[in-house]
CSV table of C-alpha atoms in Angstrom, one decimal:
chain,number,residue,atom,x,y,z
A,1,MET,CA,0.1,0.1,-0.1
A,2,SER,CA,1.8,3.1,-1.4
A,3,GLU,CA,0.7,5.3,1.6
A,4,PHE,CA,2.6,3.2,3.9
A,5,THR,CA,6.4,3.5,4.6
A,6,THR,CA,8.9,2.7,7.0
A,7,ARG,CA,10.7,4.7,9.9
A,8,VAL,CA,13.9,3.2,10.8
A,9,ILE,CA,15.4,3.9,14.0
A,10,GLY,CA,19.0,2.6,14.6
A,11,ALA,CA,21.2,-0.4,13.4
A,12,ALA,CA,19.6,-3.9,12.5
A,13,ASN,CA,21.0,-6.4,14.9
A,14,THR,CA,21.0,-4.2,18.0
A,15,LEU,CA,18.9,-3.5,20.8
A,16,GLU,CA,17.8,-0.1,19.9
A,17,HIS,CA,16.5,-0.9,16.3
A,18,ARG,CA,12.9,-0.3,15.5
A,19,VAL,CA,11.1,0.0,12.3
A,20,TYR,CA,7.7,1.8,12.4
A,21,ILE,CA,5.1,2.0,10.0
A,22,GLU,CA,4.2,5.1,8.7
A,23,ARG,CA,0.9,6.7,6.5
A,24,ASN,CA,2.0,9.7,4.7
A,25,GLY,CA,4.6,10.4,7.0
A,26,ALA,CA,3.2,10.2,10.4
A,27,PRO,CA,3.7,7.2,12.7
A,28,VAL,CA,0.8,4.5,12.9
A,29,SER,CA,0.5,1.2,14.8
A,30,ALA,CA,1.6,-1.9,12.8
A,31,PHE,CA,-0.6,-4.0,14.8
A,32,HIS,CA,-3.8,-1.5,15.0
A,33,ASP,CA,-3.7,0.9,12.3
A,34,VAL,CA,-2.9,-1.1,9.1
A,35,PRO,CA,-6.0,-2.7,7.6
A,36,LEU,CA,-6.3,-6.6,7.5
A,37,TYR,CA,-8.3,-6.0,4.3
A,38,ALA,CA,-6.8,-4.5,1.3
A,39,ASP,CA,-9.7,-5.8,-0.9
A,40,LYS,CA,-12.4,-7.6,1.4
A,41,ALA,CA,-14.8,-8.5,-1.6
A,42,ASN,CA,-11.9,-10.5,-3.3
A,43,ASN,CA,-10.3,-11.8,0.2
A,44,ILE,CA,-7.0,-9.9,-0.3
A,45,PHE,CA,-5.3,-9.2,2.7
A,46,ASN,CA,-2.2,-6.6,3.7
A,47,MET,CA,0.7,-8.6,5.2
A,48,ILE,CA,3.5,-7.0,7.4
A,49,VAL,CA,6.9,-8.6,6.7
A,50,GLU,CA,8.9,-8.7,9.6
A,51,ILE,CA,11.6,-11.3,8.7
A,52,PRO,CA,12.7,-11.6,5.2
A,53,ARG,CA,13.4,-15.0,3.8
A,54,TRP,CA,16.9,-16.4,4.5
A,55,SER,CA,17.4,-14.3,7.4
A,56,ASN,CA,18.0,-15.1,11.0
A,57,ALA,CA,17.1,-11.9,13.3
A,58,LYS,CA,13.8,-12.9,15.0
A,59,LEU,CA,12.0,-9.5,14.7
A,60,GLU,CA,8.5,-9.3,15.8
A,61,ILE,CA,5.6,-6.5,15.9
A,62,SER,CA,6.0,-5.3,19.6
A,63,LYS,CA,2.9,-5.6,21.9
A,64,ASP,CA,4.7,-3.3,24.7
A,65,GLU,CA,5.5,-0.1,23.0
A,66,ALA,CA,3.3,2.7,21.6
A,67,PHE,CA,2.3,2.4,17.9
A,68,ASN,CA,3.9,-1.3,17.9
A,69,PRO,CA,7.1,-1.1,16.1
A,70,ILE,CA,8.9,-4.3,15.0
A,71,LYS,CA,11.9,-4.9,16.7
A,72,GLN,CA,14.1,-7.8,17.4
A,73,ASP,CA,13.0,-10.5,20.3
A,74,VAL,CA,15.2,-10.4,23.3
A,75,LYS,CA,15.8,-13.6,25.5
A,76,LYS,CA,17.9,-13.3,28.8
A,77,GLY,CA,19.2,-10.1,27.7
A,78,LYS,CA,20.4,-11.1,24.0
A,79,LEU,CA,19.2,-10.8,20.9
A,80,ARG,CA,17.6,-13.9,19.4
A,81,PHE,CA,18.4,-15.5,16.1
A,82,VAL,CA,16.8,-18.7,14.7
A,83,ARG,CA,19.2,-21.6,14.2
A,84,ASN,CA,20.2,-22.9,10.8
A,85,CYS,CA,18.6,-26.4,10.9
A,86,PHE,CA,20.0,-28.3,7.9
A,87,PRO,CA,19.4,-27.8,5.4
A,88,HIS,CA,17.1,-25.0,6.1
A,89,HIS,CA,19.0,-21.5,6.3
A,90,GLY,CA,17.2,-18.9,8.4
A,91,TYR,CA,13.2,-18.3,7.5
A,92,ILE,CA,12.5,-20.1,4.4
A,93,TRP,CA,9.9,-17.7,3.5
A,94,ASN,CA,9.0,-14.1,4.1
A,95,TYR,CA,7.6,-14.6,7.6
A,96,GLY,CA,5.7,-11.7,8.9
A,97,ALA,CA,2.0,-11.0,10.8
A,98,LEU,CA,-1.7,-9.9,9.7
A,99,PRO,CA,-2.6,-6.7,11.2
A,100,GLN,CA,-5.7,-6.3,13.0
A,101,THR,CA,-5.9,-9.9,14.1
A,102,TRP,CA,-5.2,-11.3,17.7
A,103,GLU,CA,-5.0,-14.9,18.9
A,104,ASP,CA,-6.7,-14.4,22.2
A,105,PRO,CA,-5.0,-16.0,25.4
A,106,THR,CA,-8.3,-16.5,27.4
A,107,GLN,CA,-9.6,-18.3,24.7
A,108,SER,CA,-9.2,-22.1,23.6
A,109,HIS,CA,-9.9,-23.0,20.3
A,110,ASN,CA,-12.4,-25.9,20.1
A,111,GLU,CA,-10.1,-28.0,17.5
A,112,THR,CA,-6.9,-27.6,18.7
A,113,LYS,CA,-8.2,-27.4,22.7
A,114,ALA,CA,-5.2,-24.9,23.2
A,115,ARG,CA,-5.4,-20.9,23.9
A,116,GLY,CA,-4.2,-18.4,21.7
A,117,ASP,CA,-0.3,-17.1,22.1
A,118,ASN,CA,-1.4,-13.5,22.4
A,119,ASP,CA,0.1,-12.4,19.1
A,120,PRO,CA,-1.4,-11.1,15.7
A,121,LEU,CA,-1.5,-14.1,13.3
A,122,ASP,CA,1.7,-15.1,12.0
A,123,VAL,CA,1.8,-15.7,8.2
A,124,CYS,CA,4.4,-17.3,6.0
A,125,GLU,CA,4.5,-15.6,2.3
A,126,ILE,CA,5.7,-18.3,-0.2
A,127,GLY,CA,6.5,-16.0,-3.0
A,128,GLU,CA,9.8,-15.5,-5.1
A,129,GLN,CA,10.6,-12.0,-4.1
A,130,VAL,CA,12.8,-11.5,-0.6
A,131,GLY,CA,10.8,-9.0,1.2
A,132,TYR,CA,12.2,-6.0,3.9
A,133,THR,CA,11.0,-5.7,7.1
A,134,GLY,CA,8.0,-3.7,7.4
A,135,GLN,CA,7.1,-4.1,3.8
A,136,ILE,CA,3.6,-4.3,3.3
A,137,LYS,CA,2.5,-6.9,0.8
A,138,GLN,CA,-1.1,-7.4,-0.6
A,139,VAL,CA,-1.7,-11.1,-0.2
A,140,LYS,CA,-4.0,-14.1,-0.9
A,141,VAL,CA,-4.5,-16.7,1.5
A,142,LEU,CA,-4.2,-20.3,0.5
A,143,GLY,CA,-4.2,-22.5,3.8
A,144,VAL,CA,-3.1,-22.7,7.6
A,145,MET,CA,-1.0,-25.0,9.7
A,146,ALA,CA,-1.9,-25.5,13.7
A,147,LEU,CA,1.4,-25.2,15.6
A,148,LEU,CA,1.1,-26.0,19.3
A,149,ASP,CA,3.8,-23.9,20.9
A,150,GLU,CA,4.6,-24.6,24.5
A,151,GLY,CA,0.7,-25.3,25.0
A,152,GLU,CA,-0.6,-22.7,22.8
A,153,THR,CA,-2.3,-22.3,19.5
A,154,ASP,CA,0.1,-20.8,17.0
A,155,TRP,CA,-1.5,-20.4,13.6
A,156,LYS,CA,0.7,-20.2,10.7
A,157,VAL,CA,-1.3,-18.7,7.7
A,158,ILE,CA,-0.1,-20.1,4.1
A,159,VAL,CA,-0.3,-17.1,1.8
A,160,ILE,CA,1.4,-15.8,-1.5
A,161,ASP,CA,1.9,-12.0,-2.6
A,162,ILE,CA,-0.5,-11.3,-5.4
A,163,ASN,CA,1.9,-10.0,-7.6
A,164,ASP,CA,3.8,-13.1,-7.6
A,165,PRO,CA,4.2,-15.1,-11.0
A,166,LEU,CA,2.9,-17.9,-9.6
A,167,ALA,CA,-0.2,-16.3,-7.8
A,168,ASN,CA,-2.7,-16.8,-10.5
A,169,LYS,CA,-2.0,-20.6,-10.3
A,170,LEU,CA,-2.1,-20.7,-6.5
A,171,ASN,CA,-5.8,-20.6,-5.1
A,172,ASP,CA,-5.7,-23.4,-2.3
A,173,ILE,CA,-3.5,-25.4,0.0
A,174,GLU,CA,-3.4,-28.3,-2.7
A,175,ASP,CA,-2.0,-25.9,-5.4
A,176,VAL,CA,0.8,-25.4,-3.4
A,177,GLU,CA,2.0,-29.0,-3.5
A,178,ARG,CA,1.4,-29.1,-6.9
A,179,HIS,CA,3.5,-26.2,-7.9
A,180,LEU,CA,5.8,-25.7,-5.4
A,181,PRO,CA,6.4,-29.7,-4.3
A,182,GLY,CA,8.1,-30.1,-0.7
A,183,LEU,CA,7.5,-26.7,0.6
A,184,ILE,CA,4.4,-27.8,3.1
A,185,ARG,CA,6.5,-30.6,4.0
A,186,ALA,CA,9.8,-28.5,4.7
A,187,THR,CA,7.3,-25.9,6.5
A,188,ASN,CA,6.2,-28.6,8.8
A,189,GLU,CA,9.8,-29.6,9.6
A,190,TRP,CA,11.2,-26.3,9.9
A,191,PHE,CA,8.5,-25.5,12.4
A,192,ARG,CA,8.9,-28.5,14.4
A,193,ILE,CA,12.7,-28.6,14.7
A,194,TYR,CA,13.8,-25.1,14.7
A,195,LYS,CA,14.0,-24.7,18.8
A,196,ILE,CA,15.7,-28.0,19.3
A,197,PRO,CA,19.2,-26.5,19.0
A,198,ASP,CA,18.4,-24.1,22.0
A,199,GLY,CA,17.6,-27.1,24.2
A,200,LYS,CA,14.0,-27.1,23.8
A,201,PRO,CA,11.6,-30.1,22.6
A,202,GLU,CA,10.4,-30.8,19.2
A,203,ASN,CA,7.2,-28.7,18.7
A,204,GLN,CA,4.0,-30.5,18.0
A,205,PHE,CA,0.9,-29.9,15.5
A,206,ALA,CA,-2.8,-30.3,15.8
A,207,PHE,CA,-4.5,-32.2,13.1
A,208,SER,CA,-1.4,-34.3,12.7
A,209,GLY,CA,0.7,-31.5,11.0
A,210,GLU,CA,-1.6,-31.2,8.3
A,211,ALA,CA,-2.3,-27.7,6.4
A,212,LYS,CA,-5.8,-26.7,6.4
A,213,ASN,CA,-7.4,-25.6,3.4
A,214,LYS,CA,-7.9,-22.0,2.4
A,215,LYS,CA,-11.6,-21.9,3.7
A,216,TYR,CA,-10.7,-23.2,6.9
A,217,ALA,CA,-7.6,-20.5,7.0
A,218,LEU,CA,-10.3,-17.7,6.0
A,219,GLU,CA,-12.2,-18.9,9.2
A,220,VAL,CA,-9.3,-18.6,11.5
A,221,LEU,CA,-8.7,-15.0,10.1
A,222,LYS,CA,-12.4,-13.8,10.8
A,223,GLU,CA,-11.8,-15.3,14.5
A,224,THR,CA,-9.0,-13.6,15.1
A,225,HIS,CA,-9.8,-10.3,13.7
A,226,GLU,CA,-13.1,-10.6,16.0
A,227,ALA,CA,-10.8,-11.2,18.7
A,228,TRP,CA,-8.9,-7.8,18.3
A,229,GLU,CA,-12.1,-5.8,17.6
A,230,ARG,CA,-13.0,-6.8,21.0
A,231,LEU,CA,-9.8,-5.6,22.2
A,232,ILE,CA,-9.3,-2.5,20.6
A,233,LYS,CA,-12.9,-1.3,20.7
A,234,GLY,CA,-12.7,-2.0,24.8
A,235,ALA,CA,-15.0,-4.8,24.7
A,236,ILE,CA,-12.4,-6.4,26.8
A,237,PRO,CA,-9.7,-4.8,28.8
A,238,SER,CA,-6.2,-4.0,27.0
A,239,LYS,CA,-4.6,-5.4,30.3
A,240,ALA,CA,-5.2,-8.8,32.2
A,241,GLU,CA,-3.8,-11.7,33.7
A,242,ALA,CA,-2.8,-13.3,30.5
A,243,TYR,CA,-1.6,-10.0,28.4
A,244,ASP,CA,-1.0,-6.3,28.2
A,245,ILE,CA,-1.3,-5.0,25.1
A,246,GLN,CA,-0.3,-1.2,23.8
A,247,VAL,CA,-3.6,-0.3,21.9
A,248,SER,CA,-2.6,3.2,21.2
A,249,ASN,CA,-4.0,4.2,17.3
A,250,VAL,CA,-4.8,7.0,15.1
A,251,SER,CA,-7.3,5.8,12.7
A,252,VAL,CA,-9.9,3.0,14.6
A,253,GLU,CA,-13.1,4.3,15.0
A,254,GLU,CA,-15.3,3.5,18.1
A,255,SER,CA,-11.8,2.6,19.6
A,256,PRO,CA,-11.6,4.2,23.2
A,257,TYR,CA,-7.8,4.3,22.4
A,258,LYS,CA,-7.8,6.5,19.3
A,259,VAL,CA,-5.1,9.4,19.8
A,260,ALA,CA,-5.1,12.6,17.6
A,261,ALA,CA,-2.2,13.0,15.2
A,262,ASP,CA,-0.5,15.8,17.7
A,263,ASP,CA,-1.1,13.8,20.7
A,264,ASP,CA,2.0,13.4,22.8
A,265,ILE,CA,2.1,9.7,22.2
A,266,VAL,CA,2.6,10.3,18.7
A,267,LYS,CA,5.2,13.0,19.2
A,268,ALA,CA,7.2,10.7,21.1
A,269,VAL,CA,7.8,8.5,18.5
A,270,PRO,CA,11.5,9.0,17.6
A,271,SER,CA,12.3,10.4,14.3
A,272,ALA,CA,13.9,8.5,11.7
A,273,ALA,CA,17.8,7.8,12.2
A,274,HIS,CA,18.8,4.5,10.3
A,275,LYS,CA,22.4,3.1,11.0
A,276,PRO,CA,24.4,0.7,9.0
A,277,ASP,CA,23.6,-2.8,10.3
A,278,ALA,CA,25.5,-4.2,13.3
A,279,PRO,CA,27.6,-7.2,12.6
A,280,ILE,CA,26.3,-10.4,13.5
A,281,ASP,CA,28.2,-12.9,15.6
A,282,PRO,CA,29.6,-15.6,13.1
A,283,SER,CA,28.1,-18.2,15.4
A,284,VAL,CA,24.7,-17.6,13.9
A,285,ASP,CA,25.8,-19.3,10.8
A,286,LYS,CA,26.4,-22.5,12.1
A,287,TRP,CA,24.8,-25.7,10.9
A,288,PHE,CA,22.6,-27.8,13.4
A,289,PHE,CA,22.0,-31.4,12.5
A,290,ILE,CA,18.9,-32.5,13.7
A,291,SER,CA,18.3,-36.6,13.9
A,292,GLY,CA,15.5,-37.7,12.4
A,293,THR,CA,14.9,-34.8,10.0
A,294,SER,CA,15.0,-34.4,6.2
A,295,ASN,CA,13.8,-38.2,5.5
A,296,LEU,CA,10.2,-37.3,5.6
């Protein structure tokens, strides 16, 4: 969407790095102000790229900072990078989020039997173009997988950029295997094993790892968009025992958290101050060979 651009603060691969979304030069919330629907009648959605394909830095939309900039995840004071689990290098798709969706951690899904993970819906964009952090792509939905991550439902929506050369041929999940053979299997493997090098157990999936079809995925989008609407419009509190989310926005009608363009919260967003990327520790490049993989 051409009216949206990025405002980059600091150097990538540092604790200070932030990528804000701007609309016509003014900061907006990546979580709340970017519309979910680019073309509702045709089921075209906006996706925010957090992590470009083949990179390792675990970047995500912040829930605890005003206007929800994209920042690198931190564990025990250290920046988080995903490991390279052979034969995969970094993330194997453009990875990001669907704005204006929320996986409610107070609600259990009736089929996965697990609560939401308190994040916007995760998206794997499988087109050929490598994206960039903060890019807003228009995508169509092809299917969804249900990762069970430490007891929470963590949906992974499979999408493709509508401008990709294959977009017209990919209309549902079975088309992915037809035109991109092995990708769904590799996606399943990637999510199952990516935490093993850090000493975590293998992740599990609902539905025996099956990727559900487009119809099912669209229902997940609808449910999580409705959950977000309850949050942003004040039907449920923005802070509770299970979550604490920054909900300031500049565009959501009926939201008690909507602020004016000259509000102090808007003015507090730092000016652009892009710096060259900081070096990444060479250990991030290491291969990890996980027993029992790559033979499915």
